[in-house]
């Protein structure tokens, strides 16, 4: 009998043995399950990583990491012990296995991970989705007609290397001077609530940041209760990577009790309250993550859903995606929901996949999961929004340019009569194109391609010598 392309076998999730790492050898279970201990012991720099890993990693790795922090990183380093422990989770790490680890690849990117031709796409931008342009109040993005994104703060318990909000979130890096929120939180929240009260057409609020796990619970609960007082709001989604990166936070007594109060109020008022988390690899789904998700459901949250990001070297194969989805849906009660194509931000080309690759992956994962738990792979097209990857209207495969249409105006297009008539471009990574397409981009944007600059300089030198 011929083998299936994917063979399902149930894999029970486990909490990796943190004592295999030199810096955690004396850490007790009580400490490990403490949110405060996790926050205090995050890895924030190379010195702390070296203290954790001891001599398991060659000095060449630390040098590679330091070079990336200085030359390419758009996010500062911040990795909780929970996430560190899911890197090479089932054995003592070596330099080779640590380099290859999928969680490491996006949480601790190194310079040798990045592309040396086009590290950034020529059309990459700091705020690739123009969320800041669509602020109707500080931190409140009105992009879709019926939905808003509320950024309550600009910090997270962990910083992902590919963060789409790298323009605002986290500390500045040598290459990115971050924007800053200027209002006091109480004034920012007041501005959000006042705007939403004036907009009866908005029914759905994504409460995010940063990460809501960094908002003091009493402040977050107050904000959510104020949202629930607006009778036109019918959906509230809490966005938190920390459910996977710091599940200990969501298991604290005060957070669980407060979440139950909010969930009960939402239920009484007929509002759908959900948590959206961000898990990119099956190794990150552990019993503590499952416990945090189930606890949220037990206290009345309607759904816990996952919005991952499709990244080469992390999860951009059908096997990796299906393994992750079965771990989420089958072992942790987390619904696979979306996989976004990695956005057009600086220095992200090594992660991004092309539209045609995303289409193939969507096809490859169909039919294995229950229909309701089969995630949609989406392209978040600037000025258009989320579109299933098969929804493009035109596609120039040679140049890697896809064209998309839209069916609504954003908050900055109220007077744009042509907004619904034009098409909007999205760009594949240049290295995924045929040679003719790559040559076209090198010709159009030689300054963006270090390798092309070297070739051009060599040509100029040779020409000068010949003269």
PDB file of N, CA and C in Angstrom, residues 131 135 137-141 148-157 159 165 168-170 179-196 205-228 230 236-240 249-250 262 273:
ATOM      1  N   UNK A 131      -0.568  50.318  10.004  1.00  0.00           N
ATOM      2  CA  UNK A 131      -1.476  50.396  11.152  1.00  0.00           C
ATOM      3  C   UNK A 131      -1.388  51.767  11.829  1.00  0.00           C
ATOM      4  N   UNK A 135      -4.392  55.041  12.763  1.00  0.00           N
ATOM      5  CA  UNK A 135      -4.786  55.353  14.131  1.00  0.00           C
ATOM      6  C   UNK A 135      -5.883  56.414  14.135  1.00  0.00           C
ATOM      7  N   UNK A 137      -7.081  57.083  17.287  1.00  0.00           N
ATOM      8  CA  UNK A 137      -6.653  57.582  18.591  1.00  0.00           C
ATOM      9  C   UNK A 137      -5.331  56.863  18.840  1.00  0.00           C
ATOM     10  N   UNK A 138      -4.551  57.352  19.776  1.00  0.00           N
ATOM     11  CA  UNK A 138      -3.249  56.724  19.972  1.00  0.00           C
ATOM     12  C   UNK A 138      -3.411  55.239  20.296  1.00  0.00           C
ATOM     13  N   UNK A 139      -2.832  54.390  19.439  1.00  0.00           N
ATOM     14  CA  UNK A 139      -2.895  52.953  19.654  1.00  0.00           C
ATOM     15  C   UNK A 139      -4.171  52.288  19.172  1.00  0.00           C
ATOM     16  N   UNK A 140      -5.078  53.012  18.546  1.00  0.00           N
ATOM     17  CA  UNK A 140      -6.336  52.429  18.080  1.00  0.00           C
ATOM     18  C   UNK A 140      -6.386  52.490  16.551  1.00  0.00           C
ATOM     19  N   UNK A 141      -6.230  51.345  15.914  1.00  0.00           N
ATOM     20  CA  UNK A 141      -6.212  51.260  14.457  1.00  0.00           C
ATOM     21  C   UNK A 141      -7.594  50.868  13.944  1.00  0.00           C
ATOM     22  N   UNK A 148     -11.688  47.000  15.028  1.00  0.00           N
ATOM     23  CA  UNK A 148     -10.549  47.842  15.367  1.00  0.00           C
ATOM     24  C   UNK A 148      -9.505  47.009  16.120  1.00  0.00           C
ATOM     25  N   UNK A 149      -8.288  47.500  16.076  1.00  0.00           N
ATOM     26  CA  UNK A 149      -7.179  46.931  16.832  1.00  0.00           C
ATOM     27  C   UNK A 149      -6.787  47.933  17.904  1.00  0.00           C
ATOM     28  N   UNK A 150      -6.821  47.504  19.157  1.00  0.00           N
ATOM     29  CA  UNK A 150      -6.467  48.375  20.275  1.00  0.00           C
ATOM     30  C   UNK A 150      -5.119  47.937  20.831  1.00  0.00           C
ATOM     31  N   UNK A 151      -4.106  48.786  20.620  1.00  0.00           N
ATOM     32  CA  UNK A 151      -2.776  48.522  21.182  1.00  0.00           C
ATOM     33  C   UNK A 151      -2.691  49.240  22.526  1.00  0.00           C
ATOM     34  N   UNK A 152      -2.792  48.463  23.599  1.00  0.00           N
ATOM     35  CA  UNK A 152      -2.841  49.074  24.925  1.00  0.00           C
ATOM     36  C   UNK A 152      -1.473  49.510  25.413  1.00  0.00           C
ATOM     37  N   UNK A 153      -0.427  48.858  24.917  1.00  0.00           N
ATOM     38  CA  UNK A 153       0.930  49.173  25.357  1.00  0.00           C
ATOM     39  C   UNK A 153       1.897  48.662  24.309  1.00  0.00           C
ATOM     40  N   UNK A 154       3.181  48.940  24.492  1.00  0.00           N
ATOM     41  CA  UNK A 154       4.151  48.603  23.457  1.00  0.00           C
ATOM     42  C   UNK A 154       5.196  47.598  23.925  1.00  0.00           C
ATOM     43  N   UNK A 155       4.858  46.797  24.929  1.00  0.00           N
ATOM     44  CA  UNK A 155       5.790  45.782  25.413  1.00  0.00           C
ATOM     45  C   UNK A 155       5.131  44.412  25.440  1.00  0.00           C
ATOM     46  N   UNK A 156       5.973  43.389  25.477  1.00  0.00           N
ATOM     47  CA  UNK A 156       5.532  41.990  25.556  1.00  0.00           C
ATOM     48  C   UNK A 156       6.380  41.261  26.594  1.00  0.00           C
ATOM     49  N   UNK A 157       5.932  40.089  27.056  1.00  0.00           N
ATOM     50  CA  UNK A 157       6.799  39.266  27.910  1.00  0.00           C
ATOM     51  C   UNK A 157       7.925  38.609  27.121  1.00  0.00           C
ATOM     52  N   UNK A 159       9.949  38.838  22.928  1.00  0.00           N
ATOM     53  CA  UNK A 159      10.023  39.531  21.654  1.00  0.00           C
ATOM     54  C   UNK A 159      10.412  38.559  20.553  1.00  0.00           C
ATOM     55  N   UNK A 165       4.851  44.324  14.317  1.00  0.00           N
ATOM     56  CA  UNK A 165       4.743  45.651  14.930  1.00  0.00           C
ATOM     57  C   UNK A 165       6.095  46.136  15.450  1.00  0.00           C
ATOM     58  N   UNK A 168       6.903  49.758  16.642  1.00  0.00           N
ATOM     59  CA  UNK A 168       6.471  50.319  17.922  1.00  0.00           C
ATOM     60  C   UNK A 168       6.861  49.456  19.111  1.00  0.00           C
ATOM     61  N   UNK A 169       6.817  48.146  18.944  1.00  0.00           N
ATOM     62  CA  UNK A 169       6.912  47.229  20.077  1.00  0.00           C
ATOM     63  C   UNK A 169       8.361  46.972  20.462  1.00  0.00           C
ATOM     64  N   UNK A 170       8.616  47.000  21.762  1.00  0.00           N
ATOM     65  CA  UNK A 170       9.930  46.642  22.281  1.00  0.00           C
ATOM     66  C   UNK A 170      10.885  47.813  22.358  1.00  0.00           C
ATOM     67  N   UNK A 179       9.182  53.880  17.645  1.00  0.00           N
ATOM     68  CA  UNK A 179       8.209  54.903  18.014  1.00  0.00           C
ATOM     69  C   UNK A 179       7.817  54.723  19.476  1.00  0.00           C
ATOM     70  N   UNK A 180       7.282  55.765  20.076  1.00  0.00           N
ATOM     71  CA  UNK A 180       6.884  55.693  21.476  1.00  0.00           C
ATOM     72  C   UNK A 180       5.434  56.144  21.629  1.00  0.00           C
ATOM     73  N   UNK A 181       4.695  55.454  22.493  1.00  0.00           N
ATOM     74  CA  UNK A 181       3.384  55.936  22.892  1.00  0.00           C
ATOM     75  C   UNK A 181       3.587  57.123  23.839  1.00  0.00           C
ATOM     76  N   UNK A 182       2.829  58.170  23.621  1.00  0.00           N
ATOM     77  CA  UNK A 182       3.081  59.391  24.392  1.00  0.00           C
ATOM     78  C   UNK A 182       2.066  59.629  25.508  1.00  0.00           C
ATOM     79  N   UNK A 183       0.854  59.139  25.345  1.00  0.00           N
ATOM     80  CA  UNK A 183      -0.174  59.379  26.352  1.00  0.00           C
ATOM     81  C   UNK A 183       0.001  58.468  27.569  1.00  0.00           C
ATOM     82  N   UNK A 184      -0.469  58.936  28.707  1.00  0.00           N
ATOM     83  CA  UNK A 184      -0.566  58.048  29.862  1.00  0.00           C
ATOM     84  C   UNK A 184      -1.588  56.952  29.544  1.00  0.00           C
ATOM     85  N   UNK A 185      -1.382  55.738  30.060  1.00  0.00           N
ATOM     86  CA  UNK A 185      -2.330  54.662  29.748  1.00  0.00           C
ATOM     87  C   UNK A 185      -3.786  55.044  29.998  1.00  0.00           C
ATOM     88  N   UNK A 186      -4.070  55.716  31.102  1.00  0.00           N
ATOM     89  CA  UNK A 186      -5.467  56.053  31.402  1.00  0.00           C
ATOM     90  C   UNK A 186      -6.043  56.967  30.336  1.00  0.00           C
ATOM     91  N   UNK A 187      -5.239  57.895  29.821  1.00  0.00           N
ATOM     92  CA  UNK A 187      -5.726  58.792  28.778  1.00  0.00           C
ATOM     93  C   UNK A 187      -5.875  58.053  27.449  1.00  0.00           C
ATOM     94  N   UNK A 188      -4.953  57.140  27.168  1.00  0.00           N
ATOM     95  CA  UNK A 188      -5.049  56.352  25.936  1.00  0.00           C
ATOM     96  C   UNK A 188      -6.316  55.504  25.957  1.00  0.00           C
ATOM     97  N   UNK A 189      -6.580  54.858  27.085  1.00  0.00           N
ATOM     98  CA  UNK A 189      -7.757  53.999  27.174  1.00  0.00           C
ATOM     99  C   UNK A 189      -9.043  54.829  27.068  1.00  0.00           C
ATOM    100  N   UNK A 190      -9.061  55.996  27.690  1.00  0.00           N
ATOM    101  CA  UNK A 190     -10.226  56.877  27.585  1.00  0.00           C
ATOM    102  C   UNK A 190     -10.489  57.247  26.127  1.00  0.00           C
ATOM    103  N   UNK A 191      -9.413  57.556  25.390  1.00  0.00           N
ATOM    104  CA  UNK A 191      -9.570  57.930  23.981  1.00  0.00           C
ATOM    105  C   UNK A 191     -10.150  56.776  23.172  1.00  0.00           C
ATOM    106  N   UNK A 192      -9.707  55.550  23.474  1.00  0.00           N
ATOM    107  CA  UNK A 192     -10.259  54.378  22.782  1.00  0.00           C
ATOM    108  C   UNK A 192     -11.761  54.257  23.038  1.00  0.00           C
ATOM    109  N   UNK A 193     -12.112  54.295  24.294  1.00  0.00           N
ATOM    110  CA  UNK A 193     -13.518  54.089  24.669  1.00  0.00           C
ATOM    111  C   UNK A 193     -14.399  55.185  24.075  1.00  0.00           C
ATOM    112  N   UNK A 194     -13.941  56.418  24.133  1.00  0.00           N
ATOM    113  CA  UNK A 194     -14.734  57.525  23.587  1.00  0.00           C
ATOM    114  C   UNK A 194     -14.948  57.361  22.090  1.00  0.00           C
ATOM    115  N   UNK A 195     -13.900  56.933  21.373  1.00  0.00           N
ATOM    116  CA  UNK A 195     -14.042  56.727  19.928  1.00  0.00           C
ATOM    117  C   UNK A 195     -15.044  55.600  19.654  1.00  0.00           C
ATOM    118  N   UNK A 196     -14.932  54.509  20.365  1.00  0.00           N
ATOM    119  CA  UNK A 196     -15.808  53.368  20.108  1.00  0.00           C
ATOM    120  C   UNK A 196     -17.262  53.685  20.441  1.00  0.00           C
ATOM    121  N   UNK A 205     -13.466  44.164  18.657  1.00  0.00           N
ATOM    122  CA  UNK A 205     -12.260  44.814  19.151  1.00  0.00           C
ATOM    123  C   UNK A 205     -11.209  43.754  19.460  1.00  0.00           C
ATOM    124  N   UNK A 206     -10.062  43.875  18.813  1.00  0.00           N
ATOM    125  CA  UNK A 206      -8.907  43.041  19.147  1.00  0.00           C
ATOM    126  C   UNK A 206      -8.072  43.831  20.138  1.00  0.00           C
ATOM    127  N   UNK A 207      -7.956  43.323  21.343  1.00  0.00           N
ATOM    128  CA  UNK A 207      -7.224  44.002  22.412  1.00  0.00           C
ATOM    129  C   UNK A 207      -5.823  43.415  22.449  1.00  0.00           C
ATOM    130  N   UNK A 208      -4.858  44.248  22.106  1.00  0.00           N
ATOM    131  CA  UNK A 208      -3.516  43.728  21.863  1.00  0.00           C
ATOM    132  C   UNK A 208      -2.485  44.694  22.412  1.00  0.00           C
ATOM    133  N   UNK A 209      -1.332  44.719  21.760  1.00  0.00           N
ATOM    134  CA  UNK A 209      -0.242  45.590  22.139  1.00  0.00           C
ATOM    135  C   UNK A 209       0.818  45.559  21.050  1.00  0.00           C
ATOM    136  N   UNK A 210       2.030  45.255  21.438  1.00  0.00           N
ATOM    137  CA  UNK A 210       2.444  44.534  22.630  1.00  0.00           C
ATOM    138  C   UNK A 210       1.558  43.338  22.937  1.00  0.00           C
ATOM    139  N   UNK A 211       1.554  42.986  24.190  1.00  0.00           N
ATOM    140  CA  UNK A 211       0.848  41.794  24.658  1.00  0.00           C
ATOM    141  C   UNK A 211       0.046  42.166  25.889  1.00  0.00           C
ATOM    142  N   UNK A 212      -1.236  41.784  25.909  1.00  0.00           N
ATOM    143  CA  UNK A 212      -2.087  42.147  27.044  1.00  0.00           C
ATOM    144  C   UNK A 212      -1.598  41.522  28.345  1.00  0.00           C
ATOM    145  N   UNK A 213      -0.743  40.504  28.282  1.00  0.00           N
ATOM    146  CA  UNK A 213      -0.201  39.913  29.503  1.00  0.00           C
ATOM    147  C   UNK A 213       0.714  40.875  30.246  1.00  0.00           C
ATOM    148  N   UNK A 214       1.135  41.952  29.593  1.00  0.00           N
ATOM    149  CA  UNK A 214       1.960  42.956  30.263  1.00  0.00           C
ATOM    150  C   UNK A 214       1.149  44.121  30.827  1.00  0.00           C
ATOM    151  N   UNK A 215      -0.151  44.091  30.612  1.00  0.00           N
ATOM    152  CA  UNK A 215      -1.015  45.109  31.227  1.00  0.00           C
ATOM    153  C   UNK A 215      -1.371  44.637  32.633  1.00  0.00           C
ATOM    154  N   UNK A 216      -1.137  45.430  33.673  1.00  0.00           N
ATOM    155  CA  UNK A 216      -1.566  45.011  35.018  1.00  0.00           C
ATOM    156  C   UNK A 216      -3.028  44.570  34.986  1.00  0.00           C
ATOM    157  N   UNK A 217      -3.318  43.427  35.609  1.00  0.00           N
ATOM    158  CA  UNK A 217      -4.637  42.838  35.421  1.00  0.00           C
ATOM    159  C   UNK A 217      -5.773  43.794  35.772  1.00  0.00           C
ATOM    160  N   UNK A 218      -5.653  44.543  36.852  1.00  0.00           N
ATOM    161  CA  UNK A 218      -6.759  45.441  37.233  1.00  0.00           C
ATOM    162  C   UNK A 218      -7.031  46.462  36.126  1.00  0.00           C
ATOM    163  N   UNK A 219      -5.969  46.913  35.443  1.00  0.00           N
ATOM    164  CA  UNK A 219      -6.152  47.867  34.351  1.00  0.00           C
ATOM    165  C   UNK A 219      -6.787  47.207  33.132  1.00  0.00           C
ATOM    166  N   UNK A 220      -6.350  45.982  32.830  1.00  0.00           N
ATOM    167  CA  UNK A 220      -6.927  45.267  31.691  1.00  0.00           C
ATOM    168  C   UNK A 220      -8.393  44.936  31.951  1.00  0.00           C
ATOM    169  N   UNK A 221      -8.701  44.489  33.158  1.00  0.00           N
ATOM    170  CA  UNK A 221     -10.090  44.149  33.480  1.00  0.00           C
ATOM    171  C   UNK A 221     -10.975  45.383  33.382  1.00  0.00           C
ATOM    172  N   UNK A 222     -10.495  46.504  33.875  1.00  0.00           N
ATOM    173  CA  UNK A 222     -11.269  47.740  33.784  1.00  0.00           C
ATOM    174  C   UNK A 222     -11.543  48.111  32.332  1.00  0.00           C
ATOM    175  N   UNK A 223     -10.523  48.001  31.482  1.00  0.00           N
ATOM    176  CA  UNK A 223     -10.683  48.324  30.060  1.00  0.00           C
ATOM    177  C   UNK A 223     -11.710  47.393  29.416  1.00  0.00           C
ATOM    178  N   UNK A 224     -11.614  46.104  29.715  1.00  0.00           N
ATOM    179  CA  UNK A 224     -12.542  45.140  29.114  1.00  0.00           C
ATOM    180  C   UNK A 224     -13.971  45.366  29.593  1.00  0.00           C
ATOM    181  N   UNK A 225     -14.132  45.674  30.853  1.00  0.00           N
ATOM    182  CA  UNK A 225     -15.478  45.941  31.360  1.00  0.00           C
ATOM    183  C   UNK A 225     -16.069  47.192  30.713  1.00  0.00           C
ATOM    184  N   UNK A 226     -15.240  48.172  30.427  1.00  0.00           N
ATOM    185  CA  UNK A 226     -15.729  49.374  29.732  1.00  0.00           C
ATOM    186  C   UNK A 226     -16.134  49.041  28.295  1.00  0.00           C
ATOM    187  N   UNK A 227     -15.376  48.158  27.649  1.00  0.00           N
ATOM    188  CA  UNK A 227     -15.792  47.700  26.323  1.00  0.00           C
ATOM    189  C   UNK A 227     -17.139  46.989  26.394  1.00  0.00           C
ATOM    190  N   UNK A 228     -17.311  46.178  27.417  1.00  0.00           N
ATOM    191  CA  UNK A 228     -18.553  45.415  27.548  1.00  0.00           C
ATOM    192  C   UNK A 228     -19.755  46.313  27.849  1.00  0.00           C
ATOM    193  N   UNK A 230     -20.346  48.957  26.171  1.00  0.00           N
ATOM    194  CA  UNK A 230     -20.757  49.529  24.886  1.00  0.00           C
ATOM    195  C   UNK A 230     -21.591  48.482  24.156  1.00  0.00           C
ATOM    196  N   UNK A 236     -14.911  40.448  21.402  1.00  0.00           N
ATOM    197  CA  UNK A 236     -13.671  40.945  22.002  1.00  0.00           C
ATOM    198  C   UNK A 236     -12.653  39.815  21.955  1.00  0.00           C
ATOM    199  N   UNK A 237     -11.496  40.132  21.409  1.00  0.00           N
ATOM    200  CA  UNK A 237     -10.429  39.128  21.312  1.00  0.00           C
ATOM    201  C   UNK A 237      -9.191  39.637  22.035  1.00  0.00           C
ATOM    202  N   UNK A 238      -8.669  38.846  22.946  1.00  0.00           N
ATOM    203  CA  UNK A 238      -7.460  39.196  23.675  1.00  0.00           C
ATOM    204  C   UNK A 238      -6.275  38.557  22.969  1.00  0.00           C
ATOM    205  N   UNK A 239      -5.326  39.371  22.529  1.00  0.00           N
ATOM    206  CA  UNK A 239      -4.176  38.858  21.782  1.00  0.00           C
ATOM    207  C   UNK A 239      -2.983  38.708  22.720  1.00  0.00           C
ATOM    208  N   UNK A 240      -2.508  37.463  22.866  1.00  0.00           N
ATOM    209  CA  UNK A 240      -1.418  37.225  23.800  1.00  0.00           C
ATOM    210  C   UNK A 240      -0.545  36.057  23.378  1.00  0.00           C
ATOM    211  N   UNK A 249       1.705  33.146  33.494  1.00  0.00           N
ATOM    212  CA  UNK A 249       0.936  34.375  33.741  1.00  0.00           C
ATOM    213  C   UNK A 249      -0.556  34.084  33.751  1.00  0.00           C
ATOM    214  N   UNK A 250      -1.022  33.309  32.779  1.00  0.00           N
ATOM    215  CA  UNK A 250      -2.447  33.056  32.632  1.00  0.00           C
ATOM    216  C   UNK A 250      -2.972  32.019  33.623  1.00  0.00           C
ATOM    217  N   UNK A 262     -14.707  38.706  33.844  1.00  0.00           N
ATOM    218  CA  UNK A 262     -14.926  39.292  32.526  1.00  0.00           C
ATOM    219  C   UNK A 262     -15.734  38.347  31.640  1.00  0.00           C
ATOM    220  N   UNK A 273     -16.230  36.391  23.821  1.00  0.00           N
ATOM    221  CA  UNK A 273     -14.890  36.682  24.346  1.00  0.00           C
ATOM    222  C   UNK A 273     -13.965  35.527  23.982  1.00  0.00           C
TER     223      UNK A 273
END
